[in-house]
Coordinates of C-alpha atoms and ligand atoms in Angstrom, one line a residue:
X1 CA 0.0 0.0 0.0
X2 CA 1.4 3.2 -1.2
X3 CA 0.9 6.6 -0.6
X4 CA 1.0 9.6 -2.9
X5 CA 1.1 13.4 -3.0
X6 CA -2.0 15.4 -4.5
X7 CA 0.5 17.4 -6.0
X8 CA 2.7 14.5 -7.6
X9 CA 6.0 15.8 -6.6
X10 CA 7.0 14.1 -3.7
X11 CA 8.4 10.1 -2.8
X12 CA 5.7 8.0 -2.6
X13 CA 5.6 6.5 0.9
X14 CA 4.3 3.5 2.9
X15 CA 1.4 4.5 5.4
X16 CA 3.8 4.8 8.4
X17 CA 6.3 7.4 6.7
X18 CA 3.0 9.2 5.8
X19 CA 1.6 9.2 9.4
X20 CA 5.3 10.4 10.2
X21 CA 5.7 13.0 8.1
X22 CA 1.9 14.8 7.4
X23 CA 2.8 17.3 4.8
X24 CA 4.3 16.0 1.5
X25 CA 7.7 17.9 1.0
X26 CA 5.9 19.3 -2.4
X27 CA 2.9 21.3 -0.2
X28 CA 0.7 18.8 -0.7
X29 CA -1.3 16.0 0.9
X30 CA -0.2 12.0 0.7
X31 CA -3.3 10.0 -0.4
X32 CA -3.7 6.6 -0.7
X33 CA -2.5 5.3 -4.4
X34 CA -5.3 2.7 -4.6
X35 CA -8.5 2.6 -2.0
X36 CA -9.0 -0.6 -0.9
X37 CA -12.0 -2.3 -1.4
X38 CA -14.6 -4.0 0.7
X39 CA -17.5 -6.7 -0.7
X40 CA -21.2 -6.3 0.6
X41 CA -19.9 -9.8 2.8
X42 CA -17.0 -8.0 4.6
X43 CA -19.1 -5.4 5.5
X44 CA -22.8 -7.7 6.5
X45 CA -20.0 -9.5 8.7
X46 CA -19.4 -5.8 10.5
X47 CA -22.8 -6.3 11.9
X48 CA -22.5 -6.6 15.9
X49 CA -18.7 -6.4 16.1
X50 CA -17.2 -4.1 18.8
X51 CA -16.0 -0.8 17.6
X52 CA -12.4 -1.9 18.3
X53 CA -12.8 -4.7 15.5
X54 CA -14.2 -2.8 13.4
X55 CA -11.8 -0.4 13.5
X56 CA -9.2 -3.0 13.0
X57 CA -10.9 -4.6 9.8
X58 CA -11.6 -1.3 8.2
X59 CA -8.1 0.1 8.4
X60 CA -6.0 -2.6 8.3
X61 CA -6.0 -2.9 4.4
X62 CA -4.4 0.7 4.4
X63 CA -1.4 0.0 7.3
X64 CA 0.4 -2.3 4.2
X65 CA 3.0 -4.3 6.6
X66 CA 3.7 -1.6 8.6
X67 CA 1.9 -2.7 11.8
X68 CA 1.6 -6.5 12.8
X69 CA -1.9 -7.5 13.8
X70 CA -1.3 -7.7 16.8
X71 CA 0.7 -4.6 17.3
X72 CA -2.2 -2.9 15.9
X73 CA -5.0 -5.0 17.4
X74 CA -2.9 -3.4 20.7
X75 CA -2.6 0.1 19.2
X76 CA -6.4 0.1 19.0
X77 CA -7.7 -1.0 22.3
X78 CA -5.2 1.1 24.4
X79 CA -6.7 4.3 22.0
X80 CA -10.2 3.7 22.6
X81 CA -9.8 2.4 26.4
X82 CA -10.8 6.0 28.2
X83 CA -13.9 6.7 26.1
X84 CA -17.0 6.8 28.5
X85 CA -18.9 5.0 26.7
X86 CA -19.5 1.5 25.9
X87 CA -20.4 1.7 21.9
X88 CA -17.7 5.0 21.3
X89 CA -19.7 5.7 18.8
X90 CA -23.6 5.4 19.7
X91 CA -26.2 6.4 17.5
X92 CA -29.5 8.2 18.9
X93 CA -32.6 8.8 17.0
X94 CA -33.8 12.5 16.8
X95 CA -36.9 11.8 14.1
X96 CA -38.2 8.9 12.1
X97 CA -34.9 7.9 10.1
X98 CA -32.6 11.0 11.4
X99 CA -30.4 9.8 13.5
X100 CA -27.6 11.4 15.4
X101 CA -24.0 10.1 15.6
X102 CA -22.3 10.8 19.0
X103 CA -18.7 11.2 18.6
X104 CA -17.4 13.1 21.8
X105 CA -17.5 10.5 24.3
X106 CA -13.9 10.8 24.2
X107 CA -11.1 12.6 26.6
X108 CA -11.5 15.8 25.0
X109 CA -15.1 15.7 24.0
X110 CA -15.1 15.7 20.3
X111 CA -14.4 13.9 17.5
X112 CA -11.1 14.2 17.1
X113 CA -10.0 11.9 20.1
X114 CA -11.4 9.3 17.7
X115 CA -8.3 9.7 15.1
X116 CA -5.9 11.6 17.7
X117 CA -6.0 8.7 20.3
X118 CA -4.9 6.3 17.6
X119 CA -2.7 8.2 16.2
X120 CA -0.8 8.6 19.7
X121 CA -0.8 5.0 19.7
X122 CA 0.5 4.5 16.2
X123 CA 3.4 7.0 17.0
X124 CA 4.6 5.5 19.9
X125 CA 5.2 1.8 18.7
X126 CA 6.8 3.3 15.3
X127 CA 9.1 5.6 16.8
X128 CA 10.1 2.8 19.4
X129 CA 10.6 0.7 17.3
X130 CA 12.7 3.3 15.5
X131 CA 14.1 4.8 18.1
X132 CA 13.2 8.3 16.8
X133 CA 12.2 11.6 18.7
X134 CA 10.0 13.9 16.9
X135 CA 8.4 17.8 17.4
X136 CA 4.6 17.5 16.1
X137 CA 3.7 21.4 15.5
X138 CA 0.1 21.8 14.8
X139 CA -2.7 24.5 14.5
X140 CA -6.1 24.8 16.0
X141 CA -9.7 26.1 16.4
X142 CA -9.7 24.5 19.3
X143 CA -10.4 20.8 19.4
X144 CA -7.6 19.3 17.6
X145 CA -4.8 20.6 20.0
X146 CA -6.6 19.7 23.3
X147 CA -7.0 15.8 21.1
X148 CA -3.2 16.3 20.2
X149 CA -1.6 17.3 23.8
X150 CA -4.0 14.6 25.2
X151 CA -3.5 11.9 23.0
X152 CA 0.5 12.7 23.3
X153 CA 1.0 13.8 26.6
X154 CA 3.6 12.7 28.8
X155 CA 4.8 9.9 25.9
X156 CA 8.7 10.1 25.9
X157 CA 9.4 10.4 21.9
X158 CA 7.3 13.5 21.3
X159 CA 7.1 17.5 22.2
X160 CA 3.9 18.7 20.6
X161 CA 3.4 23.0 20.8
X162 CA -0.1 23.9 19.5
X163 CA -0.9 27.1 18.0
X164 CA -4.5 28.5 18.5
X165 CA -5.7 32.1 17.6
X166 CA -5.4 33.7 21.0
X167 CA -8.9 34.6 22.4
X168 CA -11.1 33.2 20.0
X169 CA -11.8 30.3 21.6
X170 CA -13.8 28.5 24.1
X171 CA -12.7 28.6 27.9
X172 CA -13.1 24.9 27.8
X173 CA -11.0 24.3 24.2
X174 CA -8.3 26.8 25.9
X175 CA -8.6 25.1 29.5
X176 CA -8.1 21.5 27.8
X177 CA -4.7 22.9 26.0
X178 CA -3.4 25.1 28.9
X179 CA -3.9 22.5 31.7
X180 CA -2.4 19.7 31.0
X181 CA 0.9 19.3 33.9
X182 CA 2.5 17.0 31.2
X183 CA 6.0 18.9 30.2
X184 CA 6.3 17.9 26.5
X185 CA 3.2 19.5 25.5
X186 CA 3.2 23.2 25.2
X187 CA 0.2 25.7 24.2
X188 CA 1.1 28.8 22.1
X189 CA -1.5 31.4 22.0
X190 CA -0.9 33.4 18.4
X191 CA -2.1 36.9 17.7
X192 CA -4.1 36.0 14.6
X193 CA -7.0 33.8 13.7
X194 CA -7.0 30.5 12.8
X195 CA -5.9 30.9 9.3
X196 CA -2.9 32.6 10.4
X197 CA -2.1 29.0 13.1
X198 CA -2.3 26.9 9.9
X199 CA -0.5 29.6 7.4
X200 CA 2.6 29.3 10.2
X201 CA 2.6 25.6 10.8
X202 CA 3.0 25.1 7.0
X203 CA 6.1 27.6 6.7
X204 CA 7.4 25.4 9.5
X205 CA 6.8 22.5 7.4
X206 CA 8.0 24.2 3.9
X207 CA 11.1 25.7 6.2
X208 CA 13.1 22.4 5.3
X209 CA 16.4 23.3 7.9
X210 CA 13.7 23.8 10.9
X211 CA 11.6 20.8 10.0
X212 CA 14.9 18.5 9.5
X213 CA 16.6 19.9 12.6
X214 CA 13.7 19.5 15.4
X215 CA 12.1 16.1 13.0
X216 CA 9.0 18.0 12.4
X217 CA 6.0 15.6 12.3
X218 CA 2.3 17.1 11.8
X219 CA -1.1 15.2 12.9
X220 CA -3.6 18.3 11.7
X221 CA -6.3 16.5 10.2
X222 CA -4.2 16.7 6.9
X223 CA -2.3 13.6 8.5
X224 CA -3.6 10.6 6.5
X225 CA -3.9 8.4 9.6
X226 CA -6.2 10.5 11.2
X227 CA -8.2 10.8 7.9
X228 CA -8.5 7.2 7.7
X229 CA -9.3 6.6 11.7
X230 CA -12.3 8.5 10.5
X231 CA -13.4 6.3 8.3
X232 CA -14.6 3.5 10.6
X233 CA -17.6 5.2 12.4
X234 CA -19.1 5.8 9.1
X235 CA -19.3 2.1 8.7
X236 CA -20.0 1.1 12.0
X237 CA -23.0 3.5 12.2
X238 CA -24.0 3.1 8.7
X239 CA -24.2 -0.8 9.0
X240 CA -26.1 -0.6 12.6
X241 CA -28.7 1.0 10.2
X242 CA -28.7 -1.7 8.2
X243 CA -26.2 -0.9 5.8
X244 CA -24.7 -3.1 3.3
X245 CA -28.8 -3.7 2.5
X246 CA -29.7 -0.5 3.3
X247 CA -28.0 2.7 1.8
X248 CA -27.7 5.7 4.2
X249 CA -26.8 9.5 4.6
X250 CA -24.5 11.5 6.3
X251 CA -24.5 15.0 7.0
X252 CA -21.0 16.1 8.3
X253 CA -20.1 19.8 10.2
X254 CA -17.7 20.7 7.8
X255 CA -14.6 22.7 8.5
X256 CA -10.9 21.6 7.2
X257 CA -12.8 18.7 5.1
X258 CA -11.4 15.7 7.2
X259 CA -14.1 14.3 8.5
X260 CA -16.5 14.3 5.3
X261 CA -13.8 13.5 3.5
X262 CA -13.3 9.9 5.4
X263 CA -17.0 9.5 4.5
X264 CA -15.6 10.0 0.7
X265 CA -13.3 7.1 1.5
X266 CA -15.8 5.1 3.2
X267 CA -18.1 5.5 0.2
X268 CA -15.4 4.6 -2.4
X269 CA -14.4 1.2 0.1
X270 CA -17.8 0.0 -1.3
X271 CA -20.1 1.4 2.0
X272 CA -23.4 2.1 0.3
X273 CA -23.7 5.9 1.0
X274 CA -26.5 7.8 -1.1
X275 CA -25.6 11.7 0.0
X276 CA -22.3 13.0 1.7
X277 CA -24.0 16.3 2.8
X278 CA -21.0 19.4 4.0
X279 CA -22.4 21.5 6.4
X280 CA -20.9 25.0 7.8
X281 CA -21.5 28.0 9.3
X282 CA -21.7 31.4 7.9
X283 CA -18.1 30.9 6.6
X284 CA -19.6 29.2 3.6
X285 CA -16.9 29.1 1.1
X286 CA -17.1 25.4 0.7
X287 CA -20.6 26.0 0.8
X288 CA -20.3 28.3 -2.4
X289 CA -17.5 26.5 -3.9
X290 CA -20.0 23.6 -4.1
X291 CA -22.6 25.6 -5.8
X292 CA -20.1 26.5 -8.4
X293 CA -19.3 29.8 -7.1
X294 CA -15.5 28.8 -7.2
X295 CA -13.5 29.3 -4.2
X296 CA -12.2 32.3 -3.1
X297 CA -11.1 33.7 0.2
X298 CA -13.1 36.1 2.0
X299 CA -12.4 37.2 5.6
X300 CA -13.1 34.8 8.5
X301 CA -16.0 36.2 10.9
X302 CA -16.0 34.2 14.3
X303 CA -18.8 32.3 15.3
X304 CA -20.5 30.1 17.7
X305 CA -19.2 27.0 16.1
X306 CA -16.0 28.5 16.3
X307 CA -14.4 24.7 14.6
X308 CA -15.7 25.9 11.4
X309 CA -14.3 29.1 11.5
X310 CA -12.2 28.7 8.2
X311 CA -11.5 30.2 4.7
X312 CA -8.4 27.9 3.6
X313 CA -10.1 24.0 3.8
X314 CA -7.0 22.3 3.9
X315 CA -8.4 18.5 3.0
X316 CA -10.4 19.6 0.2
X317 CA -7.3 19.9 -1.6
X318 CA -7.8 15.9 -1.4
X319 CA -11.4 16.1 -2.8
X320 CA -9.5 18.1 -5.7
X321 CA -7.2 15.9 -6.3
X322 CA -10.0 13.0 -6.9
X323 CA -12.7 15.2 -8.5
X324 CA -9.6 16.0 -10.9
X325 CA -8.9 13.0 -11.8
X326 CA -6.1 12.3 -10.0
X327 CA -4.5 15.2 -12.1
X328 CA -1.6 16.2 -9.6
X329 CA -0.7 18.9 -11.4
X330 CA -3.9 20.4 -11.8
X331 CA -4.3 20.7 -7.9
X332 CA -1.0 21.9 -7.8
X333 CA -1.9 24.6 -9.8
X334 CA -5.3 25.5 -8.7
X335 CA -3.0 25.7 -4.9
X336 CA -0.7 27.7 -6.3
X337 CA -3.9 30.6 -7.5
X338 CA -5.3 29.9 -3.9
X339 CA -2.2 31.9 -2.6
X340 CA -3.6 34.9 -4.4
X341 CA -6.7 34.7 -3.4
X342 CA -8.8 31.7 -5.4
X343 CA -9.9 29.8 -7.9
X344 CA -12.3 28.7 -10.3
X345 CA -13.1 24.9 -10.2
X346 CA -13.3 23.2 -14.0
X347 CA -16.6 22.2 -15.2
X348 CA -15.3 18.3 -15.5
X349 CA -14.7 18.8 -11.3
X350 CA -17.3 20.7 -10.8
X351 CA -19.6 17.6 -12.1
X352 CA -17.6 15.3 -10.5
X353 CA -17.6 17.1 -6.9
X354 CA -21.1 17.6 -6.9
X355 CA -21.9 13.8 -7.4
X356 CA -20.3 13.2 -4.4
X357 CA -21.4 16.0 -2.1
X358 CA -24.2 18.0 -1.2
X359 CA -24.2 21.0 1.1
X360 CA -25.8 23.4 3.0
X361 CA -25.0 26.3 5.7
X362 CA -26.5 27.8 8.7
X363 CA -26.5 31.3 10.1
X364 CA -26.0 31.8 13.5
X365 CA -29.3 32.7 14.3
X366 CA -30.4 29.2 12.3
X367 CA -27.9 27.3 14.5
X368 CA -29.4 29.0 18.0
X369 CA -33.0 28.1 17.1
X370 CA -31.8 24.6 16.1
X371 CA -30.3 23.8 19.6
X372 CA -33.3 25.3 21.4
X373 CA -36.0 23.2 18.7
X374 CA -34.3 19.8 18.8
X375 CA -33.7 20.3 22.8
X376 CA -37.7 21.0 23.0
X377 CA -38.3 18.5 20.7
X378 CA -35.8 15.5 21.6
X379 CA -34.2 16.3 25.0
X380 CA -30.9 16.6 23.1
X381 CA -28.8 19.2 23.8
X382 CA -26.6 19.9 20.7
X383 CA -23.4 21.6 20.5
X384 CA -23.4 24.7 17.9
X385 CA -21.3 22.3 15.5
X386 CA -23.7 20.0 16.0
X387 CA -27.0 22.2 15.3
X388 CA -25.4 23.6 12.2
X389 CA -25.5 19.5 10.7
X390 CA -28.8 18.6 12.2
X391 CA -30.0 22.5 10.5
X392 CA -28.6 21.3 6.8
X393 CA -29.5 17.7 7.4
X394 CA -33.1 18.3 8.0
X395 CA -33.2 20.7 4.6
X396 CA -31.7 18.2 2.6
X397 CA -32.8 14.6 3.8
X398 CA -35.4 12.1 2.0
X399 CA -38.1 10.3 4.5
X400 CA -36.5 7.0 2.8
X401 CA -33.1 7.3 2.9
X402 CA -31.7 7.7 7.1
X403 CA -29.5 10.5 7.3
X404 CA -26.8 10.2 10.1
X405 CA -25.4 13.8 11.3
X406 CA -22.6 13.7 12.7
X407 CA -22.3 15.2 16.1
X408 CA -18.9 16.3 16.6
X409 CA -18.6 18.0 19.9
X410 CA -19.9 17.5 23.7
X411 CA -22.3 20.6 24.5
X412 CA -20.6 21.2 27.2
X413 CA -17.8 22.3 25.4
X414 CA -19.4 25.6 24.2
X415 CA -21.7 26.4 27.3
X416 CA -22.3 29.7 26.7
X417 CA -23.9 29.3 23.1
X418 CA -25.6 26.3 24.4
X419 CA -27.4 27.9 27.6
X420 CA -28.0 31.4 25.4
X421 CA -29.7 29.1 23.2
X422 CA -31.7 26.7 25.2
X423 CA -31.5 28.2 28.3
X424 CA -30.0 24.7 29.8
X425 CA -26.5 25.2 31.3
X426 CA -24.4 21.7 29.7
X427 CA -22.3 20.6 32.7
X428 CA -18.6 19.2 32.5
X429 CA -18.6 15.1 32.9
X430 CA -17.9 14.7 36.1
X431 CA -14.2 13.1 35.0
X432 CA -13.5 17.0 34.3
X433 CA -15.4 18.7 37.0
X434 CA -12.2 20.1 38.2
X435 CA -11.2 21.2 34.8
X436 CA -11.9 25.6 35.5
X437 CA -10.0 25.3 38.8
X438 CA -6.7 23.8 37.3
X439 CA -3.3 26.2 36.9
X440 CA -2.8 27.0 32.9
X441 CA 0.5 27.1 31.2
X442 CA 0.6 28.8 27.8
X443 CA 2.9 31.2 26.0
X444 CA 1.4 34.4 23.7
X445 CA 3.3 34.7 20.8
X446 CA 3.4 37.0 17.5
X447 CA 2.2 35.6 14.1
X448 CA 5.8 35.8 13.0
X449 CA 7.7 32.4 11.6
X450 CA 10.8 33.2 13.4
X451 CA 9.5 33.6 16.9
X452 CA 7.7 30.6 16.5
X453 CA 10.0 28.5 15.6
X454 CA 12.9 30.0 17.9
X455 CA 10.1 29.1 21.1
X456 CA 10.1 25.6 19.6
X457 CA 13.9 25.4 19.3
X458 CA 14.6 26.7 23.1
X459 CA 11.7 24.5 24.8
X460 CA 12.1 21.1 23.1
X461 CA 13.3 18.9 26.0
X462 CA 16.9 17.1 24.7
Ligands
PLP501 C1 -12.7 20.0 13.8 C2 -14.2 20.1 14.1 C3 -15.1 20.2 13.0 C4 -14.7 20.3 11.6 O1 -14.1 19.1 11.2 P1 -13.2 19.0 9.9 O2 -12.7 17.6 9.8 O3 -12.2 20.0 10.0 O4 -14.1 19.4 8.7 C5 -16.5 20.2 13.4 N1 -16.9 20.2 14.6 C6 -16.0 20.2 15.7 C7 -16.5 20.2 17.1 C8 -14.7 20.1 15.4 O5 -13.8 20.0 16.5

């Protein structure tokens, strides 16, 4: 199994060296050279199987020989062990054939424990075994660096430093990345937005003397492993619905395009999915880009859903690279226009991307009146990001087709929104009661390459 860059310059690599290094050295994103397939048996005999083995039978085509099976059958139970909840991944019913997808039942309380767990696993036996010490520098809107330093912290082979736009997000996000005691993980609070925290981490990455002198290593969701740890709950819900003899729907809470993107791959494994619906906020430009308004950068307003908050949608540059054709250097080109500003999507694309996915978006005041309706209606309390999926799902669903949304964050995560909204305060699990009275640690720091990567220099531990 081999892995290639969407823009076609770079070594092809197995899936560990991919895992390892994030970033292809040409700017762009490894993908897998061949999607593996899976018959309508292989996926029937899903049916009932703990999330753990299903985990372990949907990726382990993609791992090559890089992982025994039993190294990996390991790797997987230690990554889900300290979810709170039985199934990982439980599915509740909010109307006759919408159902809702609960994926924070992990440490951090959103999805991303679900890929950032295993992928601290999957580090630690590869660089054991290679007896390798890396610096993982990634960006954040909040829940991928409290996933990161969690799923990382206090491992012996690893320094992570997070960058998230300094005040625009949650207590709790900021909390979760400024409390943790462990000393190889390390919060950096930049003056800018989000856009700005990804726009540094990949000069670190195209910066070849840092990246080769502190063995830069990135697991933003542009890491393929995390991608592809995504895939699994979109089988395991889809075939608790009946799925291979049943086809189903997702709508996703669309931000950097991981997440619905592992649906993509799940679809092209052979999972019977009718619509792959991309929802977002009022930063729309995937949104528009989909309607065939091409994509072009506007400025990022925050928001309630604060996840989303995005202009540059780092994965769809994977979505490109397939709705091209595999046409590397077309995406490499179309990336290169995106620096000034956007681009124009071809009309062969075009056709092909909106075969694939649907979307929708919801305005702040639509995602509000959704947590307060489906609270009245369901007695679930839904996270903004949440309420923005359940908002475009219920535009864009059939009665005969079950539409899973994906529920990507614990309420409790963005209280404020959620009590403004429903006037119901979400309370902490009681595993972070404690979490507002614990000491932070974090450093402020300019949106200026050379500061960053001088704070990473003096603070890895040797
Ligand atoms: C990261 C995140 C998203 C967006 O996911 P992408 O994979 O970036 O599209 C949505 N909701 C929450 C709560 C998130 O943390």
């Amino acid at each position: 199994m081999k892995y290639i860059s969407t823009r076609g310059q770079a070594p092809e690599l197995t899936f560990e060296e991919a895992m390892l290094t994030g970033l292809a050295r040409d700017g762009g994103l490894y993908v897998p050279a061949e999607i593996p397939q899976m018959g309508r048996e292989e996926i029937a005999a899903l049916g009932g199987l703990s999330y753990e083995e299903t985990a372990f039978r949907v990726m382990r085509p993609f791992l090559g020989d890089c992982f025994t099976d039993e190294e990996f059958h390991g790797i997987i139970s230690r990554a889900y062990a300290d979810f709170d909840h039985a199934a990982r991944a439980p599915l509740k019913q909010l109307a006759p054939n919408h159902f809702l997808l609960e994926l924070f039942h992990g440490p951090t309380l959103a999805f991303k424990d679900f890929a950032m767990q295993l992928i601290g696993q999957l580090f630690q036996v590869a660089l054991e075994r290679r007896g390798e010490r890396v610096t993982i520098a990634g960006a954040t809107s909040g829940d991928t660096g409290s996933a990161a330093m969690e799923a990382f912290r206090g491992l012996s082979n690893v320094d992570v430093f997070i960058l998230y736009p300094h005040g625009r997000v949650s207590e709790v996000q900021r909390r979760q990345m400024t409390t943790p005691a462990d000393k190889n993980v390390h919060a950096l609070a930049l003056d800018g937005d989000f856009d700005d925290c990804q726009a540094r981490v990949k000069d670190m990455f195209n910066d070849f003397d840092f990246r080769d002198g502190v063995k830069l290593a990135g697991v933003n969701s542009i890491n393929i492993a995390r991608v592809l740890a995504q895939v699994v709950y979109y089988f395991s819900s889809a075939v608790s619905l009946g799925a291979p003899a049943r086809e189903v729907s997702f709508t996703v809470p669309t931000g950097n395009f991981g997440d619905i993107f592992a649906g993509y791959i799940a679809q092209q494994m052979g999972l019977p999915i009718k619509d792959l619906v991309v929802a977002t906020n009022q930063n729309d430009i995937l949104h528009r880009c989909l309607k065939g308004e091409g994509y072009h950068k506007g400025a990022t307003v925050p928001s309630i859903s604060p996840s989303m908050d995005i202009q540059v949608s780092s994965n769809f540059e994977r979505a490109l690279y397939f709705a091209y054709d595999k046409d590397a250097g077309a995406v490499a080109q179309l990336m290169d226009e995106l620096k000034s500003g956007g681009f124009e999507v071809s009309q062969g694309a075009m056709q092909a991307l909106s075969q694939t996915y649907k979307s929708g978006r919801a305005s702040e005041a639509e995602t509000m009146a959704t947590i307060k309706s489906e609270g009245v209606a369901t007695g679930e309390l839904l996270c903004p990001h949440g309420a923005v999926g359940v908002k475009v799902a219920n535009e864009l669903r059939e009665s005969s087709v079950p539409m899973i949304t994906l529920a990507t964050a614990h309420p409790a995560k963005f209280p404020a929104a959620v009590e403004e909204a429903s006037g119901i305060y979400p309370s902490l699990p009681e595993r972070m009661a404690d979490l507002y009275d614990r000491d932070e640690r974090v450093s402020q720091i300019a949106n200026d390459l050379g500061a960053i990567e001088d704070h990473i220099r003096k603070n890895i531990a040797q």
